[in-house]
PDB file of C-alpha atoms in Angstrom:
ATOM      1  CA  MET A   8       0.000   0.000   0.000  1.00  0.00           C
ATOM      2  CA  SER A   9       1.521   3.310  -1.091  1.00  0.00           C
ATOM      3  CA  GLN A  10       1.212   6.917   0.059  1.00  0.00           C
ATOM      4  CA  GLY A  11      -0.998   7.744  -2.957  1.00  0.00           C
ATOM      5  CA  ASP A  12      -3.667   5.149  -2.172  1.00  0.00           C
ATOM      6  CA  PRO A  13      -7.000   6.156  -0.572  1.00  0.00           C
ATOM      7  CA  ILE A  14      -6.805   6.387   3.200  1.00  0.00           C
ATOM      8  CA  PRO A  15      -8.715   3.492   4.786  1.00  0.00           C
ATOM      9  CA  ILE A  16     -11.192   4.534   7.453  1.00  0.00           C
ATOM     10  CA  LEU A  17     -12.944   2.039   9.696  1.00  0.00           C
ATOM     11  CA  MET A  18     -16.457   3.067  10.642  1.00  0.00           C
ATOM     12  CA  ASN A  19     -17.964   2.322  14.031  1.00  0.00           C
ATOM     13  CA  THR A  20     -21.576   3.231  13.298  1.00  0.00           C
ATOM     14  CA  ARG A  21     -22.718   2.900  16.917  1.00  0.00           C
ATOM     15  CA  ALA A  22     -20.119   5.189  18.486  1.00  0.00           C
ATOM     16  CA  GLY A  23     -20.987   8.310  20.302  1.00  0.00           C
ATOM     17  CA  ALA A  24     -22.803  11.555  20.182  1.00  0.00           C
ATOM     18  CA  MET A  25     -21.851  12.546  16.622  1.00  0.00           C
ATOM     19  CA  HIS A  26     -23.421   9.477  15.019  1.00  0.00           C
ATOM     20  CA  ALA A  27     -26.065  11.417  13.080  1.00  0.00           C
ATOM     21  CA  GLU A  28     -23.444  13.796  11.678  1.00  0.00           C
ATOM     22  CA  SER A  29     -21.045  11.096  10.605  1.00  0.00           C
ATOM     23  CA  GLY A  30     -23.041   9.016   8.141  1.00  0.00           C
ATOM     24  CA  GLU A  31     -20.918   7.521   5.413  1.00  0.00           C
ATOM     25  CA  GLN A  32     -22.234   9.729   2.614  1.00  0.00           C
ATOM     26  CA  GLN A  33     -21.815  12.905   4.612  1.00  0.00           C
ATOM     27  CA  LEU A  34     -18.310  11.821   5.528  1.00  0.00           C
ATOM     28  CA  ARG A  35     -17.510  11.285   1.843  1.00  0.00           C
ATOM     29  CA  ASN A  36     -18.976  14.697   0.966  1.00  0.00           C
ATOM     30  CA  MET A  37     -16.845  16.445   3.584  1.00  0.00           C
ATOM     31  CA  ALA A  38     -13.747  14.598   2.414  1.00  0.00           C
ATOM     32  CA  ALA A  39     -14.436  15.487  -1.231  1.00  0.00           C
ATOM     33  CA  LYS A  40     -14.488  19.212  -0.359  1.00  0.00           C
ATOM     34  CA  ILE A  41     -10.829  19.006   0.696  1.00  0.00           C
ATOM     35  CA  ASP A  42      -9.794  16.489  -1.997  1.00  0.00           C
ATOM     36  CA  LEU A  43      -9.315  13.729   0.568  1.00  0.00           C
ATOM     37  CA  ASP A  44      -9.588  10.255  -0.924  1.00  0.00           C
ATOM     38  CA  LEU A  45     -11.087   7.768   1.540  1.00  0.00           C
ATOM     39  CA  ARG A  46     -11.778   4.055   1.450  1.00  0.00           C
ATOM     40  CA  VAL A  47     -14.564   3.396   3.955  1.00  0.00           C
ATOM     41  CA  ILE A  48     -14.465   0.000   5.648  1.00  0.00           C
ATOM     42  CA  ARG A  49     -17.561  -0.935   7.658  1.00  0.00           C
ATOM     43  CA  THR A  50     -17.067  -3.562  10.322  1.00  0.00           C
ATOM     44  CA  GLN A  51     -19.661  -5.829  11.920  1.00  0.00           C
ATOM     45  CA  SER A  52     -18.016  -6.611  15.276  1.00  0.00           C
ATOM     46  CA  LYS A  53     -14.984  -5.929  17.444  1.00  0.00           C
ATOM     47  CA  GLU A  54     -13.324  -9.019  16.009  1.00  0.00           C
ATOM     48  CA  ASP A  55     -14.019  -7.844  12.466  1.00  0.00           C
ATOM     49  CA  PHE A  56     -12.672  -4.388  13.299  1.00  0.00           C
ATOM     50  CA  GLN A  57      -9.405  -5.743  14.657  1.00  0.00           C
ATOM     51  CA  SER A  58      -9.064  -8.231  11.806  1.00  0.00           C
ATOM     52  CA  GLU A  59      -9.306  -5.408   9.262  1.00  0.00           C
ATOM     53  CA  LEU A  60      -6.673  -3.426  11.150  1.00  0.00           C
ATOM     54  CA  ARG A  61      -4.324  -6.429  11.163  1.00  0.00           C
ATOM     55  CA  LYS A  62      -4.714  -6.707   7.391  1.00  0.00           C
ATOM     56  CA  LEU A  63      -3.879  -3.019   6.950  1.00  0.00           C
ATOM     57  CA  VAL A  64      -0.796  -3.283   9.150  1.00  0.00           C
ATOM     58  CA  ALA A  65       0.345  -6.365   7.229  1.00  0.00           C
ATOM     59  CA  ALA A  66      -0.151  -4.441   3.969  1.00  0.00           C
ATOM     60  CA  LYS A  67       2.115  -1.686   5.384  1.00  0.00           C
ATOM     61  CA  ALA A  68      -0.558   1.002   5.263  1.00  0.00           C
ATOM     62  CA  PRO A  69       1.185   4.302   6.126  1.00  0.00           C
ATOM     63  CA  LYS A  70      -1.932   5.550   7.911  1.00  0.00           C
ATOM     64  CA  VAL A  71      -5.379   4.340   8.829  1.00  0.00           C
ATOM     65  CA  ALA A  72      -8.300   6.245  10.301  1.00  0.00           C
ATOM     66  CA  ILE A  73     -11.059   5.287  12.684  1.00  0.00           C
ATOM     67  CA  ALA A  74     -14.353   7.015  13.401  1.00  0.00           C
ATOM     68  CA  GLY A  75     -15.411   6.463  16.980  1.00  0.00           C
ATOM     69  CA  GLY A  76     -14.804   7.173  20.647  1.00  0.00           C
ATOM     70  CA  ASP A  77     -12.370   6.053  23.315  1.00  0.00           C
ATOM     71  CA  GLY A  78     -13.563   2.453  23.170  1.00  0.00           C
ATOM     72  CA  THR A  79     -12.868   2.308  19.440  1.00  0.00           C
ATOM     73  CA  VAL A  80      -9.450   3.890  19.940  1.00  0.00           C
ATOM     74  CA  GLY A  81      -8.741   1.336  22.668  1.00  0.00           C
ATOM     75  CA  LEU A  82      -9.485  -1.506  20.267  1.00  0.00           C
ATOM     76  CA  ALA A  83      -7.335   0.030  17.540  1.00  0.00           C
ATOM     77  CA  VAL A  84      -4.220   0.461  19.648  1.00  0.00           C
ATOM     78  CA  GLN A  85      -4.096  -3.264  20.401  1.00  0.00           C
ATOM     79  CA  GLU A  86      -3.248  -3.772  16.714  1.00  0.00           C
ATOM     80  CA  LEU A  87      -1.322  -0.578  15.933  1.00  0.00           C
ATOM     81  CA  ALA A  88       1.012  -0.373  18.945  1.00  0.00           C
ATOM     82  CA  HIS A  89       4.667  -0.641  17.952  1.00  0.00           C
ATOM     83  CA  THR A  90       3.888  -0.563  14.227  1.00  0.00           C
ATOM     84  CA  PRO A  91       4.757   2.174  11.684  1.00  0.00           C
ATOM     85  CA  THR A  92       1.080   2.597  10.709  1.00  0.00           C
ATOM     86  CA  ALA A  93      -0.135   5.991  11.930  1.00  0.00           C
ATOM     87  CA  LEU A  94      -3.593   6.301  13.463  1.00  0.00           C
ATOM     88  CA  GLY A  95      -5.941   9.081  12.387  1.00  0.00           C
ATOM     89  CA  ILE A  96      -8.825   9.686  14.773  1.00  0.00           C
ATOM     90  CA  LEU A  97     -12.176  11.226  13.882  1.00  0.00           C
ATOM     91  CA  PRO A  98     -13.466  11.670  17.448  1.00  0.00           C
ATOM     92  CA  GLN A  99     -17.126  10.691  17.761  1.00  0.00           C
ATOM     93  CA  GLY A 100     -17.374   9.389  21.289  1.00  0.00           C
ATOM     94  CA  THR A 101     -19.082  10.859  24.306  1.00  0.00           C
ATOM     95  CA  PHE A 102     -15.910  12.179  25.965  1.00  0.00           C
ATOM     96  CA  ASN A 103     -12.949  11.487  23.622  1.00  0.00           C
ATOM     97  CA  ASN A 104     -10.367  11.520  26.412  1.00  0.00           C
ATOM     98  CA  PHE A 105      -7.475  10.201  24.341  1.00  0.00           C
ATOM     99  CA  ALA A 106      -8.189  12.533  21.419  1.00  0.00           C
ATOM    100  CA  SER A 107      -8.273  15.462  23.844  1.00  0.00           C
ATOM    101  CA  ALA A 108      -4.938  14.419  25.338  1.00  0.00           C
ATOM    102  CA  ALA A 109      -3.474  14.318  21.817  1.00  0.00           C
ATOM    103  CA  ARG A 110      -4.975  17.781  21.153  1.00  0.00           C
ATOM    104  CA  LEU A 111      -6.996  16.534  18.197  1.00  0.00           C
ATOM    105  CA  HIS A 112      -9.951  18.374  16.697  1.00  0.00           C
ATOM    106  CA  HIS A 113     -13.397  17.167  17.775  1.00  0.00           C
ATOM    107  CA  ASN A 114     -14.951  18.995  14.839  1.00  0.00           C
ATOM    108  CA  LEU A 115     -15.308  16.515  11.961  1.00  0.00           C
ATOM    109  CA  PRO A 116     -14.263  18.799   9.045  1.00  0.00           C
ATOM    110  CA  ALA A 117     -11.161  19.903  10.977  1.00  0.00           C
ATOM    111  CA  ALA A 118     -10.373  16.287  11.921  1.00  0.00           C
ATOM    112  CA  LEU A 119     -10.547  15.323   8.237  1.00  0.00           C
ATOM    113  CA  LYS A 120      -8.030  18.067   7.384  1.00  0.00           C
ATOM    114  CA  THR A 121      -5.676  16.605   9.996  1.00  0.00           C
ATOM    115  CA  LEU A 122      -6.174  13.193   8.432  1.00  0.00           C
ATOM    116  CA  LYS A 123      -5.136  14.616   5.065  1.00  0.00           C
ATOM    117  CA  ASN A 124      -2.325  16.965   6.069  1.00  0.00           C
ATOM    118  CA  GLY A 125      -1.255  15.807   9.525  1.00  0.00           C
ATOM    119  CA  ALA A 126       2.058  14.276  10.480  1.00  0.00           C
ATOM    120  CA  PRO A 127       2.668  11.207  12.657  1.00  0.00           C
ATOM    121  CA  LYS A 128       3.573  11.892  16.275  1.00  0.00           C
ATOM    122  CA  ALA A 129       4.809   9.186  18.635  1.00  0.00           C
ATOM    123  CA  VAL A 130       2.750   9.037  21.836  1.00  0.00           C
ATOM    124  CA  ASP A 131       2.810   6.775  24.869  1.00  0.00           C
ATOM    125  CA  LEU A 132       0.527   3.912  25.829  1.00  0.00           C
ATOM    126  CA  GLY A 133       0.187   2.080  29.101  1.00  0.00           C
ATOM    127  CA  LYS A 134       0.444  -1.705  29.246  1.00  0.00           C
ATOM    128  CA  ILE A 135      -0.796  -4.303  31.710  1.00  0.00           C
ATOM    129  CA  GLY A 136      -0.165  -7.942  30.867  1.00  0.00           C
ATOM    130  CA  ASP A 137      -0.565  -8.191  27.103  1.00  0.00           C
ATOM    131  CA  ARG A 138      -3.117  -5.360  26.908  1.00  0.00           C
ATOM    132  CA  TYR A 139      -2.412  -1.743  26.013  1.00  0.00           C
ATOM    133  CA  PHE A 140      -4.475   1.053  27.521  1.00  0.00           C
ATOM    134  CA  THR A 141      -4.893   4.667  26.487  1.00  0.00           C
ATOM    135  CA  GLU A 142      -6.291   6.360  29.618  1.00  0.00           C
ATOM    136  CA  SER A 143      -5.596   4.609  32.923  1.00  0.00           C
ATOM    137  CA  ALA A 144      -5.395   1.402  34.881  1.00  0.00           C
ATOM    138  CA  GLY A 145      -6.031   1.043  38.561  1.00  0.00           C
ATOM    139  CA  ILE A 146      -7.743  -0.339  41.628  1.00  0.00           C
ATOM    140  CA  GLY A 147     -10.335   0.835  44.092  1.00  0.00           C
ATOM    141  CA  LEU A 148     -13.573   2.745  43.727  1.00  0.00           C
ATOM    142  CA  PHE A 149     -13.542   3.131  39.939  1.00  0.00           C
ATOM    143  CA  ALA A 150     -12.426  -0.459  39.292  1.00  0.00           C
ATOM    144  CA  GLU A 151     -15.079  -1.822  41.640  1.00  0.00           C
ATOM    145  CA  SER A 152     -17.818   0.226  39.943  1.00  0.00           C
ATOM    146  CA  LEU A 153     -16.794  -1.336  36.611  1.00  0.00           C
ATOM    147  CA  ALA A 154     -16.752  -4.800  38.172  1.00  0.00           C
ATOM    148  CA  LEU A 155     -20.230  -4.432  39.653  1.00  0.00           C
ATOM    149  CA  TYR A 156     -22.041  -2.343  37.062  1.00  0.00           C
ATOM    150  CA  GLY A 157     -20.161  -3.021  33.827  1.00  0.00           C
ATOM    151  CA  LYS A 158     -18.316  -0.796  31.406  1.00  0.00           C
ATOM    152  CA  GLY A 159     -21.478   1.247  30.795  1.00  0.00           C
ATOM    153  CA  SER A 160     -20.767   2.919  34.128  1.00  0.00           C
ATOM    154  CA  ASN A 161     -17.566   4.294  32.604  1.00  0.00           C
ATOM    155  CA  LYS A 162     -19.149   6.590  30.011  1.00  0.00           C
ATOM    156  CA  ASN A 163     -22.810   7.015  30.968  1.00  0.00           C
ATOM    157  CA  PHE A 164     -22.957   9.841  33.497  1.00  0.00           C
ATOM    158  CA  LEU A 165     -26.101   8.777  35.370  1.00  0.00           C
ATOM    159  CA  ARG A 166     -25.076   5.114  35.433  1.00  0.00           C
ATOM    160  CA  GLY A 167     -21.624   6.092  36.660  1.00  0.00           C
ATOM    161  CA  LEU A 168     -23.008   8.387  39.355  1.00  0.00           C
ATOM    162  CA  TYR A 169     -25.344   5.630  40.534  1.00  0.00           C
ATOM    163  CA  ALA A 170     -22.513   3.081  40.619  1.00  0.00           C
ATOM    164  CA  VAL A 171     -20.096   5.256  42.572  1.00  0.00           C
ATOM    165  CA  THR A 172     -22.820   6.454  44.986  1.00  0.00           C
ATOM    166  CA  ARG A 173     -23.934   2.909  45.774  1.00  0.00           C
ATOM    167  CA  LEU A 174     -20.363   1.742  46.264  1.00  0.00           C
ATOM    168  CA  SER A 175     -19.260   4.685  48.377  1.00  0.00           C
ATOM    169  CA  LEU A 176     -21.978   4.007  50.947  1.00  0.00           C
ATOM    170  CA  ALA A 177     -20.206   0.830  52.056  1.00  0.00           C
ATOM    171  CA  PHE A 178     -16.734   1.128  50.515  1.00  0.00           C
ATOM    172  CA  ARG A 179     -13.687   1.043  52.769  1.00  0.00           C
ATOM    173  CA  ALA A 180     -10.042   1.708  52.061  1.00  0.00           C
ATOM    174  CA  PHE A 181      -7.786  -1.302  51.615  1.00  0.00           C
ATOM    175  CA  GLU A 182      -4.146  -1.958  52.341  1.00  0.00           C
ATOM    176  CA  VAL A 183      -2.017  -1.987  49.220  1.00  0.00           C
ATOM    177  CA  ASN A 184       1.678  -2.172  48.431  1.00  0.00           C
ATOM    178  CA  LEU A 185       2.798  -0.033  45.496  1.00  0.00           C
ATOM    179  CA  ILE A 186       6.220  -0.582  43.967  1.00  0.00           C
ATOM    180  CA  LEU A 187       7.151   2.372  41.775  1.00  0.00           C
ATOM    181  CA  ASP A 188      10.315   1.874  39.733  1.00  0.00           C
ATOM    182  CA  GLY A 189      11.570  -0.511  42.397  1.00  0.00           C
ATOM    183  CA  LYS A 190      10.684   1.677  45.404  1.00  0.00           C
ATOM    184  CA  SER A 191       7.997   0.210  47.668  1.00  0.00           C
ATOM    185  CA  GLN A 192       5.391   1.950  49.787  1.00  0.00           C
ATOM    186  CA  THR A 193       2.498   0.445  51.723  1.00  0.00           C
ATOM    187  CA  THR A 194      -0.623   2.510  52.330  1.00  0.00           C
ATOM    188  CA  ARG A 195      -4.345   2.356  52.856  1.00  0.00           C
ATOM    189  CA  ALA A 196      -6.072   3.546  49.705  1.00  0.00           C
ATOM    190  CA  THR A 197      -9.590   4.141  48.467  1.00  0.00           C
ATOM    191  CA  MET A 198      -8.501   4.406  44.852  1.00  0.00           C
ATOM    192  CA  CYS A 199      -5.297   4.379  42.847  1.00  0.00           C
ATOM    193  CA  GLU A 200      -5.307   5.401  39.177  1.00  0.00           C
ATOM    194  CA  ILE A 201      -2.203   4.989  37.051  1.00  0.00           C
ATOM    195  CA  CYS A 202      -2.732   7.454  34.239  1.00  0.00           C
ATOM    196  CA  ASN A 203      -1.450   7.974  30.722  1.00  0.00           C
ATOM    197  CA  THR A 204      -3.963  10.744  29.921  1.00  0.00           C
ATOM    198  CA  TYR A 205      -5.036  13.628  32.130  1.00  0.00           C
ATOM    199  CA  ARG A 206      -8.749  12.712  31.799  1.00  0.00           C
ATOM    200  CA  ILE A 207     -10.323   9.313  32.374  1.00  0.00           C
ATOM    201  CA  ALA A 208     -13.833   7.823  32.352  1.00  0.00           C
ATOM    202  CA  GLN A 209     -16.467  10.593  32.147  1.00  0.00           C
ATOM    203  CA  ALA A 210     -13.856  13.242  31.295  1.00  0.00           C
ATOM    204  CA  ALA A 211     -12.700  13.326  34.928  1.00  0.00           C
ATOM    205  CA  PRO A 212      -9.431  15.359  35.029  1.00  0.00           C
ATOM    206  CA  ILE A 213      -7.849  13.117  37.628  1.00  0.00           C
ATOM    207  CA  ALA A 214      -4.223  13.590  36.508  1.00  0.00           C
ATOM    208  CA  PRO A 215      -4.004  17.225  35.338  1.00  0.00           C
ATOM    209  CA  HIS A 216      -0.269  17.060  34.643  1.00  0.00           C
ATOM    210  CA  ALA A 217      -0.238  13.772  32.724  1.00  0.00           C
ATOM    211  CA  ASP A 218       1.272  14.028  29.249  1.00  0.00           C
ATOM    212  CA  ILE A 219       1.042  11.319  26.605  1.00  0.00           C
ATOM    213  CA  ASP A 220       4.542  11.880  25.289  1.00  0.00           C
ATOM    214  CA  ASP A 221       6.635  12.304  28.451  1.00  0.00           C
ATOM    215  CA  GLY A 222       7.505   8.624  28.999  1.00  0.00           C
ATOM    216  CA  PHE A 223       5.922   8.491  32.477  1.00  0.00           C
ATOM    217  CA  LEU A 224       2.727   7.338  34.170  1.00  0.00           C
ATOM    218  CA  ASP A 225       1.057   9.667  36.676  1.00  0.00           C
ATOM    219  CA  VAL A 226       0.070   7.673  39.762  1.00  0.00           C
ATOM    220  CA  VAL A 227      -2.837   9.333  41.588  1.00  0.00           C
ATOM    221  CA  ILE A 228      -3.474   7.837  45.031  1.00  0.00           C
ATOM    222  CA  PHE A 229      -6.545   8.596  47.113  1.00  0.00           C
ATOM    223  CA  HIS A 230      -5.455   7.421  50.530  1.00  0.00           C
ATOM    224  CA  ASP A 231      -7.776   6.503  53.422  1.00  0.00           C
ATOM    225  CA  VAL A 232     -10.766   8.577  52.303  1.00  0.00           C
ATOM    226  CA  HIS A 233     -13.746   7.863  54.543  1.00  0.00           C
ATOM    227  CA  ARG A 234     -17.018   7.102  52.792  1.00  0.00           C
ATOM    228  CA  SER A 235     -18.474  10.329  54.191  1.00  0.00           C
ATOM    229  CA  GLU A 236     -15.724  12.233  52.332  1.00  0.00           C
ATOM    230  CA  VAL A 237     -15.980  10.465  48.957  1.00  0.00           C
ATOM    231  CA  ALA A 238     -18.547  12.821  47.419  1.00  0.00           C
ATOM    232  CA  ALA A 239     -16.497  15.892  48.358  1.00  0.00           C
ATOM    233  CA  TYR A 240     -13.336  14.359  46.910  1.00  0.00           C
ATOM    234  CA  LEU A 241     -15.106  13.479  43.651  1.00  0.00           C
ATOM    235  CA  ARG A 242     -16.429  17.033  43.384  1.00  0.00           C
ATOM    236  CA  ALA A 243     -12.882  18.268  43.879  1.00  0.00           C
ATOM    237  CA  VAL A 244     -11.713  16.071  40.997  1.00  0.00           C
ATOM    238  CA  ARG A 245     -14.327  17.643  38.719  1.00  0.00           C
ATOM    239  CA  ALA A 246     -13.136  21.099  39.772  1.00  0.00           C
ATOM    240  CA  GLN A 247      -9.456  20.095  39.390  1.00  0.00           C
ATOM    241  CA  MET A 248      -8.873  21.008  43.024  1.00  0.00           C
ATOM    242  CA  HIS A 249      -8.177  17.526  44.379  1.00  0.00           C
ATOM    243  CA  LEU A 250      -4.375  17.720  44.200  1.00  0.00           C
ATOM    244  CA  GLY A 251      -4.414  20.111  47.153  1.00  0.00           C
ATOM    245  CA  LEU A 252      -6.438  17.796  49.383  1.00  0.00           C
ATOM    246  CA  PRO A 253      -4.630  16.079  52.273  1.00  0.00           C
ATOM    247  CA  LYS A 254      -5.459  12.510  51.268  1.00  0.00           C
ATOM    248  CA  VAL A 255      -4.431  12.786  47.610  1.00  0.00           C
ATOM    249  CA  GLU A 256      -0.908  12.064  46.431  1.00  0.00           C
ATOM    250  CA  VAL A 257       0.520  12.135  42.910  1.00  0.00           C
ATOM    251  CA  LEU A 258       3.674  10.258  41.972  1.00  0.00           C
ATOM    252  CA  ARG A 259       5.326   9.456  38.644  1.00  0.00           C
ATOM    253  CA  ALA A 260       6.869   6.211  37.469  1.00  0.00           C
ATOM    254  CA  LYS A 261       7.682   4.115  34.435  1.00  0.00           C
ATOM    255  CA  GLU A 262       6.649   0.861  36.103  1.00  0.00           C
ATOM    256  CA  VAL A 263       4.104   0.284  38.861  1.00  0.00           C
ATOM    257  CA  ARG A 264       3.446  -3.026  40.579  1.00  0.00           C
ATOM    258  CA  ILE A 265       0.314  -3.323  42.704  1.00  0.00           C
ATOM    259  CA  GLU A 266       0.141  -5.909  45.470  1.00  0.00           C
ATOM    260  CA  ALA A 267      -2.518  -6.451  48.130  1.00  0.00           C
ATOM    261  CA  ARG A 268      -3.301  -8.889  50.924  1.00  0.00           C
ATOM    262  CA  ARG A 269      -6.559  -9.869  49.244  1.00  0.00           C
ATOM    263  CA  PRO A 270      -7.191  -9.897  45.493  1.00  0.00           C
ATOM    264  CA  LEU A 271      -8.475  -6.556  44.222  1.00  0.00           C
ATOM    265  CA  ASN A 272     -10.103  -5.957  40.844  1.00  0.00           C
ATOM    266  CA  VAL A 273      -7.838  -4.183  38.378  1.00  0.00           C
ATOM    267  CA  HIS A 274      -9.159  -2.236  35.402  1.00  0.00           C
ATOM    268  CA  ALA A 275      -7.544  -0.985  32.211  1.00  0.00           C
ATOM    269  CA  ASP A 276      -9.657   1.776  30.652  1.00  0.00           C
ATOM    270  CA  ASP A 277     -13.247   0.434  30.715  1.00  0.00           C
ATOM    271  CA  GLN A 278     -12.424  -3.257  31.232  1.00  0.00           C
ATOM    272  CA  ILE A 279     -11.673  -5.359  34.301  1.00  0.00           C
ATOM    273  CA  VAL A 280      -8.507  -7.199  33.261  1.00  0.00           C
ATOM    274  CA  GLY A 281      -7.808  -9.296  36.362  1.00  0.00           C
ATOM    275  CA  VAL A 282      -6.940  -9.011  40.022  1.00  0.00           C
ATOM    276  CA  THR A 283      -3.857  -8.031  41.978  1.00  0.00           C
ATOM    277  CA  PRO A 284      -0.943  -8.512  41.823  1.00  0.00           C
ATOM    278  CA  GLN A 285      -0.389  -6.717  38.515  1.00  0.00           C
ATOM    279  CA  THR A 286       2.469  -4.827  36.899  1.00  0.00           C
ATOM    280  CA  ILE A 287       1.735  -1.746  34.788  1.00  0.00           C
ATOM    281  CA  THR A 288       4.312  -0.128  32.512  1.00  0.00           C
ATOM    282  CA  ILE A 289       4.592   2.877  30.238  1.00  0.00           C
ATOM    283  CA  GLN A 290       5.324   2.142  26.582  1.00  0.00           C
ATOM    284  CA  PRO A 291       7.072   5.299  25.359  1.00  0.00           C
ATOM    285  CA  GLY A 292       6.276   6.307  21.789  1.00  0.00           C
ATOM    286  CA  ALA A 293       4.348   3.082  21.215  1.00  0.00           C
ATOM    287  CA  LEU A 294       1.699   4.610  18.939  1.00  0.00           C
ATOM    288  CA  GLN A 295       1.942   6.889  15.919  1.00  0.00           C
ATOM    289  CA  VAL A 296      -0.957   9.370  15.870  1.00  0.00           C
ATOM    290  CA  LEU A 297      -1.738  11.854  13.103  1.00  0.00           C
ATOM    291  CA  VAL A 298      -1.731  15.392  14.510  1.00  0.00           C
ATOM    292  CA  ASP A 299      -1.602  18.884  13.049  1.00  0.00           C
ATOM    293  CA  GLN A 300       1.904  19.561  11.797  1.00  0.00           C
ATOM    294  CA  GLU A 301       2.437  22.560  14.076  1.00  0.00           C
ATOM    295  CA  LEU A 302       2.108  20.217  17.078  1.00  0.00           C
TER     296      LEU A 302
END
């Protein structure tokens, strides 16, 4: 596959708030206005989506685009990590946390211009086991809400609020041992999020200083927060004021191992991927993303 070939774009027709705007014909019309040649590939399932990406990587496609949200991006990076194929993102999800971290346009015409004229930029991914993640991995309140209420609690605001409220009524901190780049600390924690992006879940800015091309993970620890304090701490996260609270600590590391006396659920983005112990690493420059050339 050569540079002059049409750019393949995989369509996720069920993704996100911009679904009505992003019909195939309208997408083609917008692309035609800027002389962008697209080859639309519609997929029927997650397996089909990833199979098509594997074919494109094997064919040495210089770039491939996807239309969808964070879940679609999360599927794509499993196939594109550590390959020369650059990923173009037309953000159409509810929150688009990874696209925001990469400073991509959420406006479809502008995103198409980036797809045409943008340049590849190497950005980081997190990894746990054999799975890459774009946003965060962790334990505690968020992981347990995913375990109990499913990944729908990650992106649906009301479902997420219900899940966290129900959990916080009975949730207690747990003892955990964190080993950051070989240095160990034991603490009681309500939640620990190991972040690649500054926003996670429902656009919660939990790691305001996280950068997807700095080669580090931001480790945000909510220590022994009593259940009566949880709501106030979550409000502080929304207001980006939580880093000044006494029970919040932020550390940075390239590798984080989580150990606990009893098995704790561990999530990566919107999926429960196992229980402790787990080791989480940063994968510097693992993904090529198309961005505006001035970036």
